[in-house]
PDB file of C-alpha atoms in Angstrom:
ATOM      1  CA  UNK Y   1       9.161  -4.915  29.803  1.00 66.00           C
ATOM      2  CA  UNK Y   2       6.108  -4.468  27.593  1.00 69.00           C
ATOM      3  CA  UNK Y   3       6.966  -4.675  24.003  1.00 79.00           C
ATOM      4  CA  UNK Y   4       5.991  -2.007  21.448  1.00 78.00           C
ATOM      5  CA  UNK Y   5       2.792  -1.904  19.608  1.00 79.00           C
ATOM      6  CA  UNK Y   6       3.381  -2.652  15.758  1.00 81.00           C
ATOM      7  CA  UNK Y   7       1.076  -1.462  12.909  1.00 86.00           C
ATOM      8  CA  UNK Y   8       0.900  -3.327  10.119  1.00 91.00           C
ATOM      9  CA  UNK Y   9      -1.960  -3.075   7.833  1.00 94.00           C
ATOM     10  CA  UNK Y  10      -3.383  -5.689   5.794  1.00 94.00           C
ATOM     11  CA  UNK Y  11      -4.472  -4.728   2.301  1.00 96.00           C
ATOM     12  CA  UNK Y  12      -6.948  -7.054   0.380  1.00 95.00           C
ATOM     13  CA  UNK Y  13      -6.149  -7.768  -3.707  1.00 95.00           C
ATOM     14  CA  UNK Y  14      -8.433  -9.452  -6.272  1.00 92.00           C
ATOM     15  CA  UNK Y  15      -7.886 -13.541  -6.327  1.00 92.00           C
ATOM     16  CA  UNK Y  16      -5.528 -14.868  -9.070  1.00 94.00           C
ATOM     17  CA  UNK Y  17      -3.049 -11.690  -8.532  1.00 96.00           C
ATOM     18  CA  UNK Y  18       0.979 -13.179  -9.355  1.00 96.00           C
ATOM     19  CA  UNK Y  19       2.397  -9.837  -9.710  1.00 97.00           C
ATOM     20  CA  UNK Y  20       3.245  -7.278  -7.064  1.00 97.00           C
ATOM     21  CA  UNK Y  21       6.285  -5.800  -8.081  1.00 97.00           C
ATOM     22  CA  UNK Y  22       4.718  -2.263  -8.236  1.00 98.00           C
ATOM     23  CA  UNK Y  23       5.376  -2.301  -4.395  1.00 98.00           C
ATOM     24  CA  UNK Y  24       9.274  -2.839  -5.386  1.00 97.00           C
ATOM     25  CA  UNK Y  25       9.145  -0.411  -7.917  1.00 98.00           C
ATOM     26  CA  UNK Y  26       7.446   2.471  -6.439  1.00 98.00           C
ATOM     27  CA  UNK Y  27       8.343   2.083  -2.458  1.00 97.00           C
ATOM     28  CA  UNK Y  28      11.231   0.061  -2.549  1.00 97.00           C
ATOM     29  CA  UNK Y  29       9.213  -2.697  -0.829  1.00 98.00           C
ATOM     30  CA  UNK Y  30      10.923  -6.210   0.361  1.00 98.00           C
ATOM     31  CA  UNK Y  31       8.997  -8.828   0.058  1.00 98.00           C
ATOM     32  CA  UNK Y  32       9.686 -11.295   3.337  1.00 98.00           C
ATOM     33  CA  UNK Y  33       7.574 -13.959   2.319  1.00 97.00           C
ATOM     34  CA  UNK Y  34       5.000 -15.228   0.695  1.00 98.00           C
ATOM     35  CA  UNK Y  35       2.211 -18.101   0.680  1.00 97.00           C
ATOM     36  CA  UNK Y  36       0.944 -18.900  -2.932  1.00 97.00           C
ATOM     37  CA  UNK Y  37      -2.228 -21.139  -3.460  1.00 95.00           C
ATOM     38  CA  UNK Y  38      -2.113 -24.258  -5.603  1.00 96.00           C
ATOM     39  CA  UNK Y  39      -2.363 -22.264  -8.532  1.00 96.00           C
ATOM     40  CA  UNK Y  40       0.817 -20.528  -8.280  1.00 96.00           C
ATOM     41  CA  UNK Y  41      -1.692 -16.686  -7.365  1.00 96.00           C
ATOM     42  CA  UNK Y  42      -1.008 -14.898  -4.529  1.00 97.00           C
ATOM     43  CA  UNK Y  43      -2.534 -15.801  -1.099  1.00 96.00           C
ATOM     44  CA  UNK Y  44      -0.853 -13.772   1.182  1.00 97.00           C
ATOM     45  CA  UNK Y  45       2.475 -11.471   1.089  1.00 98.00           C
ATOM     46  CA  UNK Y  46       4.226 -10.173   3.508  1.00 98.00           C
ATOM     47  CA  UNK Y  47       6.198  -7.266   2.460  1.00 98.00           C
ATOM     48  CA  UNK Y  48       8.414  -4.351   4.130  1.00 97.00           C
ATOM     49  CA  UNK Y  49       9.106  -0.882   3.385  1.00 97.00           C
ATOM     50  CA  UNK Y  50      12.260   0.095   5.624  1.00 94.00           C
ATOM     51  CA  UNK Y  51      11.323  -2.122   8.738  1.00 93.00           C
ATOM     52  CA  UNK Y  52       7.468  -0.940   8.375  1.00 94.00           C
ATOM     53  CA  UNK Y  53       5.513  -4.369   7.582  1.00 95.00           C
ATOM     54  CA  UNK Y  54       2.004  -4.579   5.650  1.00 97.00           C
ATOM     55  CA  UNK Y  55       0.623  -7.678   3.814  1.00 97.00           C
ATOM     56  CA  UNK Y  56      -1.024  -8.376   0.807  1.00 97.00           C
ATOM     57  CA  UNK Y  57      -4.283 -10.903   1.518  1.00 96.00           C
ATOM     58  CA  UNK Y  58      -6.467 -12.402  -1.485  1.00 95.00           C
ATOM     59  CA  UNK Y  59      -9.994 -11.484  -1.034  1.00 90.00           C
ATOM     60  CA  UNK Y  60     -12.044 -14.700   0.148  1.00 86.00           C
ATOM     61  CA  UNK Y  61     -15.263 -15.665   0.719  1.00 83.00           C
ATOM     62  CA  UNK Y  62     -14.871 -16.027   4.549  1.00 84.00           C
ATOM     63  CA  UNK Y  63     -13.995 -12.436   4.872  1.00 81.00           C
ATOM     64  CA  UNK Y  64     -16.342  -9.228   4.947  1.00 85.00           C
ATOM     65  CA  UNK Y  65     -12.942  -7.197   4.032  1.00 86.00           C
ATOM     66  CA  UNK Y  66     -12.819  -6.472  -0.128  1.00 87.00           C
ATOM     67  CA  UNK Y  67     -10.501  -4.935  -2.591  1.00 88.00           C
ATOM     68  CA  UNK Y  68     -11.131  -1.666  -3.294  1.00 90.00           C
ATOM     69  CA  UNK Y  69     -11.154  -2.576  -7.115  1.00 83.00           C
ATOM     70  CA  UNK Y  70     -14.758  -4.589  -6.007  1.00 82.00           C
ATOM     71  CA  UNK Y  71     -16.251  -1.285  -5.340  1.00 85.00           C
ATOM     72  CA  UNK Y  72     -14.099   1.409  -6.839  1.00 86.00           C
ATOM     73  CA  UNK Y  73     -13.641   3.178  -3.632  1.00 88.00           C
ATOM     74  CA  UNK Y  74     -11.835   2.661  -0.123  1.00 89.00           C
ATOM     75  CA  UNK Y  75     -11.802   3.347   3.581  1.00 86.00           C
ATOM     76  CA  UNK Y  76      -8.934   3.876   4.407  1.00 91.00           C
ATOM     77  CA  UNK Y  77      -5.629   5.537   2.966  1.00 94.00           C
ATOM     78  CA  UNK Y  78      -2.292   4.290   4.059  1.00 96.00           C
ATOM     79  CA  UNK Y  79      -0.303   7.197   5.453  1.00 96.00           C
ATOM     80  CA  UNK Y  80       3.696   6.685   3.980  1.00 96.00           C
ATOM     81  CA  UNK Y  81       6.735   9.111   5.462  1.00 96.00           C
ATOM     82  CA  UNK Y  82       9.180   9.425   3.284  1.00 97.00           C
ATOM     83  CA  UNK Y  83      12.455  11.857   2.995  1.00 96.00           C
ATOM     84  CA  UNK Y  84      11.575  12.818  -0.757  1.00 98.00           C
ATOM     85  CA  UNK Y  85       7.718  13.227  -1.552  1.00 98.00           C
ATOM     86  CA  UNK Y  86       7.629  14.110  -5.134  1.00 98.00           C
ATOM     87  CA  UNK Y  87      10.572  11.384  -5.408  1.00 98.00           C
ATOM     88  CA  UNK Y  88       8.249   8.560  -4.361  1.00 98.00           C
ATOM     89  CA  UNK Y  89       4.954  10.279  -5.943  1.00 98.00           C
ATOM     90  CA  UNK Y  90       6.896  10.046  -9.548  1.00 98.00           C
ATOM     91  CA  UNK Y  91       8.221   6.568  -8.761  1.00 98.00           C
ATOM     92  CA  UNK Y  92       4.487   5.191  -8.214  1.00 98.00           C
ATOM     93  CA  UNK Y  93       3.510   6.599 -11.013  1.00 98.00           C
ATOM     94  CA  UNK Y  94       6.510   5.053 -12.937  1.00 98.00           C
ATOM     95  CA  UNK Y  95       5.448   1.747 -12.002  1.00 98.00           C
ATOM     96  CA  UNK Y  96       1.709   1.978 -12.689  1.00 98.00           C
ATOM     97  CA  UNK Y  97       0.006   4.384 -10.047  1.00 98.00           C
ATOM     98  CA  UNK Y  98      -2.471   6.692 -10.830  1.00 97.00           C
ATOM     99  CA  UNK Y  99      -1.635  10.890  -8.703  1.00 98.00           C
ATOM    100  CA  UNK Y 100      -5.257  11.452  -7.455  1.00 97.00           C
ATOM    101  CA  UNK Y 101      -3.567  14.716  -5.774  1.00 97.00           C
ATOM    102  CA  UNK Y 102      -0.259  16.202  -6.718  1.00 98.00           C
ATOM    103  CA  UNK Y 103       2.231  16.992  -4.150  1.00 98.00           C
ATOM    104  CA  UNK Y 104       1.916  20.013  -2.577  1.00 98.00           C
ATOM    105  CA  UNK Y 105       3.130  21.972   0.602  1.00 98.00           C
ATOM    106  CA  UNK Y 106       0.178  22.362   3.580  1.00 97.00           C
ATOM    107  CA  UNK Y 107      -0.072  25.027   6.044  1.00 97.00           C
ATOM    108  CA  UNK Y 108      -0.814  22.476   8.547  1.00 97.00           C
ATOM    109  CA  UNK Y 109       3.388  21.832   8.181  1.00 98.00           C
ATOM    110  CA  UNK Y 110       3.271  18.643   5.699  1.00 98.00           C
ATOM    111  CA  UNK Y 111       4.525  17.902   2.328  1.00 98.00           C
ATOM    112  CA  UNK Y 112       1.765  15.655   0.558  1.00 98.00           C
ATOM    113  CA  UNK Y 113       0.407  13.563  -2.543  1.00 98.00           C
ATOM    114  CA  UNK Y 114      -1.921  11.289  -3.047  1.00 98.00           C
ATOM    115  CA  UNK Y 115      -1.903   8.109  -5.225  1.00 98.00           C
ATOM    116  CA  UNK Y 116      -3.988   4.807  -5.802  1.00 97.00           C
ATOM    117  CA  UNK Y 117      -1.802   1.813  -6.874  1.00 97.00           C
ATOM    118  CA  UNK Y 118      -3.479  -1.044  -9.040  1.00 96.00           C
ATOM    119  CA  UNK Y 119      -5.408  -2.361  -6.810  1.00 94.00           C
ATOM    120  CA  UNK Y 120      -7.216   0.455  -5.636  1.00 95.00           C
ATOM    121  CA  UNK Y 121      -5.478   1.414  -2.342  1.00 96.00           C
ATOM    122  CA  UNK Y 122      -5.074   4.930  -1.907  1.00 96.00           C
ATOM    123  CA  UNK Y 123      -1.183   6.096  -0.161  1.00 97.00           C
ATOM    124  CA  UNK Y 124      -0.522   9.224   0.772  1.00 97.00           C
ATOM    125  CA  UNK Y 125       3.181  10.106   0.568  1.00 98.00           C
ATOM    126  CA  UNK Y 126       3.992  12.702   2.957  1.00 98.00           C
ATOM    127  CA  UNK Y 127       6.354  14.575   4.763  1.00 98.00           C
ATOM    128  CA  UNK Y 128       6.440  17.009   8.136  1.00 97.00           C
ATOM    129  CA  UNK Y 129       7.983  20.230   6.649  1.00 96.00           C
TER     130      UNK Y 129
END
């Protein structure tokens, strides 16, 4: 029996990062584990949001892949279902998000807004309506 592809993206934060909480606060994030450099900074996380696993990587030097702070801008936007949009919307910007779109209804049959966390990755917190 062939196992089930999983998805779990990998999202790249400045070095010398300690504090991720914002993922607690505004998803209700778990983090699983970590791996801290000698320093006591983040290296890697690995964190959950009901079952659905990403991780939190420090930029290095061996690695083409950036924060989004580097540059101001990203390539990608992490796509988040939830059960209560404007719930979750108001919750990241509780805990330090900045709404680059407001929630609103689509014709295309989804609830959606758009936010950018501290680190400059962009989430879009949607729902099929």
């Amino acid at each position: 029996m062939q196992s089930k592809p999983t998805f779990a993206p990998q999202l790249v934060i400045p070095n010398g990062v300690t504090d991720i909480s914002f993922y607690i606060k505004a998803f209700g994030a778990v983090e699983l584990r970590r791996f801290s450099d000698d320093d006591g900074t983040i290296h890697v996380s690995e964190l959950s949001i009901n079952g659905a696993l990403f991780h939190l990587h420090e930029q290095t030097q061996h690695s083409t892949a950036v924060s989004p702070d580097k540059y101001h801008a990203t390539t990608v936007t992490i796509g988040l279902f939830v059960d209560d949009v404007h719930e979750v919307v108001a919750q990241a910007e509780a805990a330090g998000a900045s709404v680059r779109s407001p929630v609103q209804d689509y014709d295309y049959g989804y609830r959606q807004g758009e936010v950018i966390d501290p680190f400059g990755h962009h989430w879009l917190i949607e729902k099929a309506i």
